[in-house]
Amino acid sequence: MYIVTAEEMYGIDQFSMKHTGVEASILMENAGREIAQRIMDMVGFEQSILVLAGSGNNGGDGFVIARTLRNMGYQASVLQVVDDEKITGHAAYHKHLYQKCDGIVDPLDKGREIIERLDKEVVVVDAMVGIGVKGMLRDPLHSIVTQLNQLENLTISVDIPSGLPADEGEADFIAVQASHTFMIGAIKQTAFVQHTAPYYGEWDCLDIGFPTRAFEQLENERKIWTEKEFQHTFPKRSAYDHKGDHGKGLIIGGSANMPGALGLTTRAALRSGAGLVTAGTTDKVIQRIATFCPEATFLTLPEENDHLQYNDEIEYAKFDAVALGIGMGREATSRPIIRQAAASKLPLIIDGDGLTHLKEDLTVLDGKEEPVILTPHPGEMAMLLELSIKDVLMRPFYYAKKFAEDYNVYVVLKGAFTIITTPEGKQAVNVSGNAGLAKGGSGDVLTGIILTMIMQKQSIFEGLCNACFIHGKSADLLVQGQHSEHDLLASDVIEGVSLVYRTFL
């Protein structure tokens, strides 16, 4: 499923009509009928359905929805929220069809409170404004949306909640708070932005007949990474495999104050399928985590003030990939380890405190030919970019892409919707996971799974996407079973990896 901006969605529309000959009225018919069918699955015959129809494509979809519902025996009516002269083109055509099928269109009485028209049993279909909205809604739409949001009615939005921008980066708007949104053709970008995502409620994306070529011509590729992609790309194992076939990973980190972080990463890498895992850390940390990771081997590194100290004797050539920074601390004596690891001929994952050290010397990335993967949360991304966290959360797609392209790195921007970005700007969103992951240690577990995945027989991008899927689905399956979002621990997520493999493979 593709994720698009408003401009890209218009391009898909135009490409479909120009290159395949499909007419806009047919696409409108397909959209309305598909949404009407979904509404019938949600609503009983005894309930009244009020379609709020505006101008443009959304209004046209609304008339098709109302006509289809009435033809199927539902109590559907239309309240037109714009003046007649604004209903033009294909929307006017479908309004005419609706009226020819004995449908009644009530004009909006601007002096009448919409709240007086609705009781809590009425289902509201929001087909007022589509993806072309710019800035704040004006009256009467502003007033209608304000009143609608005060009600407890089931509200179903067509394509996008009215008033909500389709593109990230917008802060000033008033929009319908939908119970459910049926997006048409592609998922709108703001469904994955923290301050706009809640307006969609539950959502589905519906196929209405856009040709595949219409999506392939997009300049920026963004997709959701789904169960289907996971199953298609996850590498299968041979009966003749040995431990060396599944990667020899090195994890560098840990400090006296944060020994558990390294233990979680190490165990997660082992549980997710790495052939061999070595944890490079101080002797004190090894003593504290060894029993938690009995399958791992350990590399004792020098320390100063209970933190790792630079050591030039690490034999990187013995490994297939390295992850560093986990629980390392921010002592300056540890910083040269970043440059040393970056000079190795290995794929490199930098997480946690390693990102803070990296910020002090981003030139270590210059000229590195092997893949570099950064795994920041929004605060760390803001630190790397020298922006506020609010700025990053407002435009996560843009900033992840900009940093990835500028520094030739992969970026895994963690959050409720984790965005994976390649150095070329290709992006995917992981939607698995739940609030149980909002606890210390969850990111350490993800780093361990990432280390394992990039050492398997798949591309780096596929490995990153699959790692995020496994991490989130582990939490989902555990919450469906013996845990809740309140009691779920990072260590539980490690043990849940086996549930993911058994369920989806």
mmCIF file with all atom_site columns, N, CA and C in Angstrom, residues 89-135:
data_model
loop_
_atom_site.group_PDB
_atom_site.id
_atom_site.type_symbol
_atom_site.label_atom_id
_atom_site.label_alt_id
_atom_site.label_comp_id
_atom_site.label_asym_id
_atom_site.label_entity_id
_atom_site.label_seq_id
_atom_site.pdbx_PDB_ins_code
_atom_site.Cartn_x
_atom_site.Cartn_y
_atom_site.Cartn_z
_atom_site.occupancy
_atom_site.B_iso_or_equiv
_atom_site.pdbx_formal_charge
_atom_site.auth_seq_id
_atom_site.auth_comp_id
_atom_site.auth_asym_id
_atom_site.auth_atom_id
_atom_site.pdbx_PDB_model_num
ATOM 1   N N  . GLY A 1 89  ? -19.491 19.416 -12.495 1.00 0.00 ? 89  GLY A N  1
ATOM 2   C CA . GLY A 1 89  ? -18.775 18.302 -13.101 1.00 0.00 ? 89  GLY A CA 1
ATOM 3   C C  . GLY A 1 89  ? -19.327 16.944 -12.711 1.00 0.00 ? 89  GLY A C  1
ATOM 4   N N  . HIS A 1 90  ? -18.432 16.042 -12.380 1.00 0.00 ? 90  HIS A N  1
ATOM 5   C CA . HIS A 1 90  ? -18.818 14.665 -12.063 1.00 0.00 ? 90  HIS A CA 1
ATOM 6   C C  . HIS A 1 90  ? -19.622 14.584 -10.767 1.00 0.00 ? 90  HIS A C  1
ATOM 7   N N  . ALA A 1 91  ? -19.354 15.488 -9.831  1.00 0.00 ? 91  ALA A N  1
ATOM 8   C CA . ALA A 1 91  ? -20.154 15.515 -8.603  1.00 0.00 ? 91  ALA A CA 1
ATOM 9   C C  . ALA A 1 91  ? -21.607 15.855 -8.924  1.00 0.00 ? 91  ALA A C  1
ATOM 10  N N  . ALA A 1 92  ? -21.810 16.823 -9.834  1.00 0.00 ? 92  ALA A N  1
ATOM 11  C CA . ALA A 1 92  ? -23.169 17.184 -10.235 1.00 0.00 ? 92  ALA A CA 1
ATOM 12  C C  . ALA A 1 92  ? -23.861 16.015 -10.938 1.00 0.00 ? 92  ALA A C  1
ATOM 13  N N  . TYR A 1 93  ? -23.099 15.287 -11.740 1.00 0.00 ? 93  TYR A N  1
ATOM 14  C CA . TYR A 1 93  ? -23.647 14.107 -12.431 1.00 0.00 ? 93  TYR A CA 1
ATOM 15  C C  . TYR A 1 93  ? -24.168 13.091 -11.421 1.00 0.00 ? 93  TYR A C  1
ATOM 16  N N  . HIS A 1 94  ? -23.401 12.817 -10.392 1.00 0.00 ? 94  HIS A N  1
ATOM 17  C CA . HIS A 1 94  ? -23.820 11.812 -9.407  1.00 0.00 ? 94  HIS A CA 1
ATOM 18  C C  . HIS A 1 94  ? -24.918 12.347 -8.478  1.00 0.00 ? 94  HIS A C  1
ATOM 19  N N  . LYS A 1 95  ? -24.944 13.641 -8.281  1.00 0.00 ? 95  LYS A N  1
ATOM 20  C CA . LYS A 1 95  ? -26.066 14.217 -7.541  1.00 0.00 ? 95  LYS A CA 1
ATOM 21  C C  . LYS A 1 95  ? -27.354 13.999 -8.329  1.00 0.00 ? 95  LYS A C  1
ATOM 22  N N  . HIS A 1 96  ? -27.292 14.220 -9.631  1.00 0.00 ? 96  HIS A N  1
ATOM 23  C CA . HIS A 1 96  ? -28.458 14.033 -10.494 1.00 0.00 ? 96  HIS A CA 1
ATOM 24  C C  . HIS A 1 96  ? -28.933 12.575 -10.457 1.00 0.00 ? 96  HIS A C  1
ATOM 25  N N  . LEU A 1 97  ? -27.990 11.634 -10.528 1.00 0.00 ? 97  LEU A N  1
ATOM 26  C CA . LEU A 1 97  ? -28.357 10.215 -10.444 1.00 0.00 ? 97  LEU A CA 1
ATOM 27  C C  . LEU A 1 97  ? -29.042 9.901  -9.116  1.00 0.00 ? 97  LEU A C  1
ATOM 28  N N  . TYR A 1 98  ? -28.495 10.443 -8.056  1.00 0.00 ? 98  TYR A N  1
ATOM 29  C CA . TYR A 1 98  ? -29.059 10.219 -6.721  1.00 0.00 ? 98  TYR A CA 1
ATOM 30  C C  . TYR A 1 98  ? -30.506 10.729 -6.663  1.00 0.00 ? 98  TYR A C  1
ATOM 31  N N  . GLN A 1 99  ? -30.732 11.907 -7.201  1.00 0.00 ? 99  GLN A N  1
ATOM 32  C CA . GLN A 1 99  ? -32.087 12.460 -7.177  1.00 0.00 ? 99  GLN A CA 1
ATOM 33  C C  . GLN A 1 99  ? -33.019 11.669 -8.079  1.00 0.00 ? 99  GLN A C  1
ATOM 34  N N  . LYS A 1 100 ? -32.504 11.164 -9.215  1.00 0.00 ? 100 LYS A N  1
ATOM 35  C CA . LYS A 1 100 ? -33.326 10.344 -10.102 1.00 0.00 ? 100 LYS A CA 1
ATOM 36  C C  . LYS A 1 100 ? -33.738 9.025  -9.437  1.00 0.00 ? 100 LYS A C  1
ATOM 37  N N  . CYS A 1 101 ? -32.987 8.618  -8.440  1.00 0.00 ? 101 CYS A N  1
ATOM 38  C CA . CYS A 1 101 ? -33.316 7.395  -7.690  1.00 0.00 ? 101 CYS A CA 1
ATOM 39  C C  . CYS A 1 101 ? -34.108 7.731  -6.426  1.00 0.00 ? 101 CYS A C  1
ATOM 40  N N  . ASP A 1 102 ? -34.852 8.845  -6.494  1.00 0.00 ? 102 ASP A N  1
ATOM 41  C CA . ASP A 1 102 ? -35.747 9.290  -5.412  1.00 0.00 ? 102 ASP A CA 1
ATOM 42  C C  . ASP A 1 102 ? -35.004 9.754  -4.168  1.00 0.00 ? 102 ASP A C  1
ATOM 43  N N  . GLY A 1 103 ? -33.728 10.090 -4.317  1.00 0.00 ? 103 GLY A N  1
ATOM 44  C CA . GLY A 1 103 ? -32.990 10.640 -3.186  1.00 0.00 ? 103 GLY A CA 1
ATOM 45  C C  . GLY A 1 103 ? -33.288 12.115 -3.005  1.00 0.00 ? 103 GLY A C  1
ATOM 46  N N  . ILE A 1 104 ? -33.389 12.529 -1.766  1.00 0.00 ? 104 ILE A N  1
ATOM 47  C CA . ILE A 1 104 ? -33.684 13.933 -1.449  1.00 0.00 ? 104 ILE A CA 1
ATOM 48  C C  . ILE A 1 104 ? -32.412 14.606 -0.940  1.00 0.00 ? 104 ILE A C  1
ATOM 49  N N  . VAL A 1 105 ? -32.123 15.780 -1.488  1.00 0.00 ? 105 VAL A N  1
ATOM 50  C CA . VAL A 1 105 ? -30.972 16.567 -1.054  1.00 0.00 ? 105 VAL A CA 1
ATOM 51  C C  . VAL A 1 105 ? -31.482 17.754 -0.250  1.00 0.00 ? 105 VAL A C  1
ATOM 52  N N  . ASP A 1 106 ? -31.164 17.776 1.013   1.00 0.00 ? 106 ASP A N  1
ATOM 53  C CA . ASP A 1 106 ? -31.536 18.909 1.851   1.00 0.00 ? 106 ASP A CA 1
ATOM 54  C C  . ASP A 1 106 ? -30.458 19.973 1.769   1.00 0.00 ? 106 ASP A C  1
ATOM 55  N N  . PRO A 1 107 ? -30.847 21.231 1.481   1.00 0.00 ? 107 PRO A N  1
ATOM 56  C CA . PRO A 1 107 ? -29.843 22.307 1.464   1.00 0.00 ? 107 PRO A CA 1
ATOM 57  C C  . PRO A 1 107 ? -29.467 22.692 2.892   1.00 0.00 ? 107 PRO A C  1
ATOM 58  N N  . LEU A 1 108 ? -28.271 23.204 3.049   1.00 0.00 ? 108 LEU A N  1
ATOM 59  C CA . LEU A 1 108 ? -27.833 23.619 4.370   1.00 0.00 ? 108 LEU A CA 1
ATOM 60  C C  . LEU A 1 108 ? -28.491 24.944 4.729   1.00 0.00 ? 108 LEU A C  1
ATOM 61  N N  . ASP A 1 109 ? -29.229 24.942 5.801   1.00 0.00 ? 109 ASP A N  1
ATOM 62  C CA . ASP A 1 109 ? -29.788 26.183 6.345   1.00 0.00 ? 109 ASP A CA 1
ATOM 63  C C  . ASP A 1 109 ? -28.728 26.751 7.295   1.00 0.00 ? 109 ASP A C  1
ATOM 64  N N  . LYS A 1 110 ? -28.054 27.801 6.866   1.00 0.00 ? 110 LYS A N  1
ATOM 65  C CA . LYS A 1 110 ? -26.919 28.313 7.641   1.00 0.00 ? 110 LYS A CA 1
ATOM 66  C C  . LYS A 1 110 ? -27.312 28.813 9.024   1.00 0.00 ? 110 LYS A C  1
ATOM 67  N N  . GLY A 1 111 ? -28.577 29.053 9.231   1.00 0.00 ? 111 GLY A N  1
ATOM 68  C CA . GLY A 1 111 ? -29.002 29.502 10.545  1.00 0.00 ? 111 GLY A CA 1
ATOM 69  C C  . GLY A 1 111 ? -29.406 28.363 11.455  1.00 0.00 ? 111 GLY A C  1
ATOM 70  N N  . ARG A 1 112 ? -29.382 27.138 10.938  1.00 0.00 ? 112 ARG A N  1
ATOM 71  C CA . ARG A 1 112 ? -29.834 25.994 11.730  1.00 0.00 ? 112 ARG A CA 1
ATOM 72  C C  . ARG A 1 112 ? -28.634 25.259 12.310  1.00 0.00 ? 112 ARG A C  1
ATOM 73  N N  . GLU A 1 113 ? -28.697 24.891 13.546  1.00 0.00 ? 113 GLU A N  1
ATOM 74  C CA . GLU A 1 113 ? -27.615 24.156 14.183  1.00 0.00 ? 113 GLU A CA 1
ATOM 75  C C  . GLU A 1 113 ? -27.664 22.703 13.733  1.00 0.00 ? 113 GLU A C  1
ATOM 76  N N  . ILE A 1 114 ? -26.556 22.217 13.208  1.00 0.00 ? 114 ILE A N  1
ATOM 77  C CA . ILE A 1 114 ? -26.523 20.816 12.791  1.00 0.00 ? 114 ILE A CA 1
ATOM 78  C C  . ILE A 1 114 ? -26.715 19.886 13.971  1.00 0.00 ? 114 ILE A C  1
ATOM 79  N N  . ILE A 1 115 ? -26.314 20.342 15.143  1.00 0.00 ? 115 ILE A N  1
ATOM 80  C CA . ILE A 1 115 ? -26.444 19.509 16.335  1.00 0.00 ? 115 ILE A CA 1
ATOM 81  C C  . ILE A 1 115 ? -27.908 19.194 16.636  1.00 0.00 ? 115 ILE A C  1
ATOM 82  N N  . GLU A 1 116 ? -28.817 20.088 16.172  1.00 0.00 ? 116 GLU A N  1
ATOM 83  C CA . GLU A 1 116 ? -30.242 19.858 16.388  1.00 0.00 ? 116 GLU A CA 1
ATOM 84  C C  . GLU A 1 116 ? -30.772 18.791 15.449  1.00 0.00 ? 116 GLU A C  1
ATOM 85  N N  . ARG A 1 117 ? -30.103 18.574 14.344  1.00 0.00 ? 117 ARG A N  1
ATOM 86  C CA . ARG A 1 117 ? -30.552 17.615 13.345  1.00 0.00 ? 117 ARG A CA 1
ATOM 87  C C  . ARG A 1 117 ? -30.173 16.188 13.709  1.00 0.00 ? 117 ARG A C  1
ATOM 88  N N  . LEU A 1 118 ? -29.142 16.044 14.487  1.00 0.00 ? 118 LEU A N  1
ATOM 89  C CA . LEU A 1 118 ? -28.592 14.728 14.759  1.00 0.00 ? 118 LEU A CA 1
ATOM 90  C C  . LEU A 1 118 ? -28.889 14.254 16.172  1.00 0.00 ? 118 LEU A C  1
ATOM 91  N N  . ASP A 1 119 ? -29.274 12.999 16.289  1.00 0.00 ? 119 ASP A N  1
ATOM 92  C CA . ASP A 1 119 ? -29.236 12.359 17.595  1.00 0.00 ? 119 ASP A CA 1
ATOM 93  C C  . ASP A 1 119 ? -28.164 11.284 17.523  1.00 0.00 ? 119 ASP A C  1
ATOM 94  N N  . LYS A 1 120 ? -27.850 10.697 18.650  1.00 0.00 ? 120 LYS A N  1
ATOM 95  C CA . LYS A 1 120 ? -26.686 9.812  18.714  1.00 0.00 ? 120 LYS A CA 1
ATOM 96  C C  . LYS A 1 120 ? -26.866 8.510  17.930  1.00 0.00 ? 120 LYS A C  1
ATOM 97  N N  . GLU A 1 121 ? -28.078 8.229  17.474  1.00 0.00 ? 121 GLU A N  1
ATOM 98  C CA . GLU A 1 121 ? -28.311 7.007  16.704  1.00 0.00 ? 121 GLU A CA 1
ATOM 99  C C  . GLU A 1 121 ? -27.995 7.176  15.227  1.00 0.00 ? 121 GLU A C  1
ATOM 100 N N  . VAL A 1 122 ? -27.867 8.422  14.779  1.00 0.00 ? 122 VAL A N  1
ATOM 101 C CA . VAL A 1 122 ? -27.638 8.680  13.361  1.00 0.00 ? 122 VAL A CA 1
ATOM 102 C C  . VAL A 1 122 ? -26.154 8.485  13.038  1.00 0.00 ? 122 VAL A C  1
ATOM 103 N N  . VAL A 1 123 ? -25.885 7.734  11.970  1.00 0.00 ? 123 VAL A N  1
ATOM 104 C CA . VAL A 1 123 ? -24.519 7.566  11.478  1.00 0.00 ? 123 VAL A CA 1
ATOM 105 C C  . VAL A 1 123 ? -24.225 8.695  10.506  1.00 0.00 ? 123 VAL A C  1
ATOM 106 N N  . VAL A 1 124 ? -23.103 9.366  10.695  1.00 0.00 ? 124 VAL A N  1
ATOM 107 C CA . VAL A 1 124 ? -22.732 10.500 9.851   1.00 0.00 ? 124 VAL A CA 1
ATOM 108 C C  . VAL A 1 124 ? -21.635 10.082 8.887   1.00 0.00 ? 124 VAL A C  1
ATOM 109 N N  . VAL A 1 125 ? -21.847 10.343 7.601   1.00 0.00 ? 125 VAL A N  1
ATOM 110 C CA . VAL A 1 125 ? -20.816 10.118 6.591   1.00 0.00 ? 125 VAL A CA 1
ATOM 111 C C  . VAL A 1 125 ? -20.277 11.477 6.176   1.00 0.00 ? 125 VAL A C  1
ATOM 112 N N  . ASP A 1 126 ? -19.016 11.703 6.454   1.00 0.00 ? 126 ASP A N  1
ATOM 113 C CA . ASP A 1 126 ? -18.355 12.977 6.168   1.00 0.00 ? 126 ASP A CA 1
ATOM 114 C C  . ASP A 1 126 ? -17.761 12.934 4.763   1.00 0.00 ? 126 ASP A C  1
ATOM 115 N N  . ALA A 1 127 ? -18.459 13.579 3.818   1.00 0.00 ? 127 ALA A N  1
ATOM 116 C CA . ALA A 1 127 ? -17.972 13.688 2.439   1.00 0.00 ? 127 ALA A CA 1
ATOM 117 C C  . ALA A 1 127 ? -17.943 15.160 2.042   1.00 0.00 ? 127 ALA A C  1
ATOM 118 N N  . MET A 1 128 ? -17.432 15.991 2.951   1.00 0.00 ? 128 MET A N  1
ATOM 119 C CA . MET A 1 128 ? -17.503 17.436 2.756   1.00 0.00 ? 128 MET A CA 1
ATOM 120 C C  . MET A 1 128 ? -16.301 17.994 1.999   1.00 0.00 ? 128 MET A C  1
ATOM 121 N N  . VAL A 1 129 ? -15.092 17.687 2.477   1.00 0.00 ? 129 VAL A N  1
ATOM 122 C CA . VAL A 1 129 ? -13.879 18.288 1.918   1.00 0.00 ? 129 VAL A CA 1
ATOM 123 C C  . VAL A 1 129 ? -12.829 17.193 1.749   1.00 0.00 ? 129 VAL A C  1
ATOM 124 N N  . GLY A 1 130 ? -12.113 17.236 0.623   1.00 0.00 ? 130 GLY A N  1
ATOM 125 C CA . GLY A 1 130 ? -11.112 16.213 0.353   1.00 0.00 ? 130 GLY A CA 1
ATOM 126 C C  . GLY A 1 130 ? -9.698  16.665 0.638   1.00 0.00 ? 130 GLY A C  1
ATOM 127 N N  . ILE A 1 131 ? -8.744  16.122 -0.119  1.00 0.00 ? 131 ILE A N  1
ATOM 128 C CA . ILE A 1 131 ? -7.334  16.360 0.156   1.00 0.00 ? 131 ILE A CA 1
ATOM 129 C C  . ILE A 1 131 ? -6.843  17.719 -0.309  1.00 0.00 ? 131 ILE A C  1
ATOM 130 N N  . GLY A 1 132 ? -7.687  18.480 -0.979  1.00 0.00 ? 132 GLY A N  1
ATOM 131 C CA . GLY A 1 132 ? -7.249  19.778 -1.498  1.00 0.00 ? 132 GLY A CA 1
ATOM 132 C C  . GLY A 1 132 ? -7.361  20.923 -0.517  1.00 0.00 ? 132 GLY A C  1
ATOM 133 N N  . VAL A 1 133 ? -7.758  20.654 0.714   1.00 0.00 ? 133 VAL A N  1
ATOM 134 C CA . VAL A 1 133 ? -7.957  21.738 1.678   1.00 0.00 ? 133 VAL A CA 1
ATOM 135 C C  . VAL A 1 133 ? -6.642  22.437 1.990   1.00 0.00 ? 133 VAL A C  1
ATOM 136 N N  . LYS A 1 134 ? -6.684  23.758 2.097   1.00 0.00 ? 134 LYS A N  1
ATOM 137 C CA . LYS A 1 134 ? -5.532  24.560 2.474   1.00 0.00 ? 134 LYS A CA 1
ATOM 138 C C  . LYS A 1 134 ? -5.928  25.482 3.622   1.00 0.00 ? 134 LYS A C  1
ATOM 139 N N  . GLY A 1 135 ? -5.219  25.404 4.722   1.00 0.00 ? 135 GLY A N  1
ATOM 140 C CA . GLY A 1 135 ? -5.491  26.278 5.852   1.00 0.00 ? 135 GLY A CA 1
ATOM 141 C C  . GLY A 1 135 ? -6.767  25.911 6.590   1.00 0.00 ? 135 GLY A C  1
#
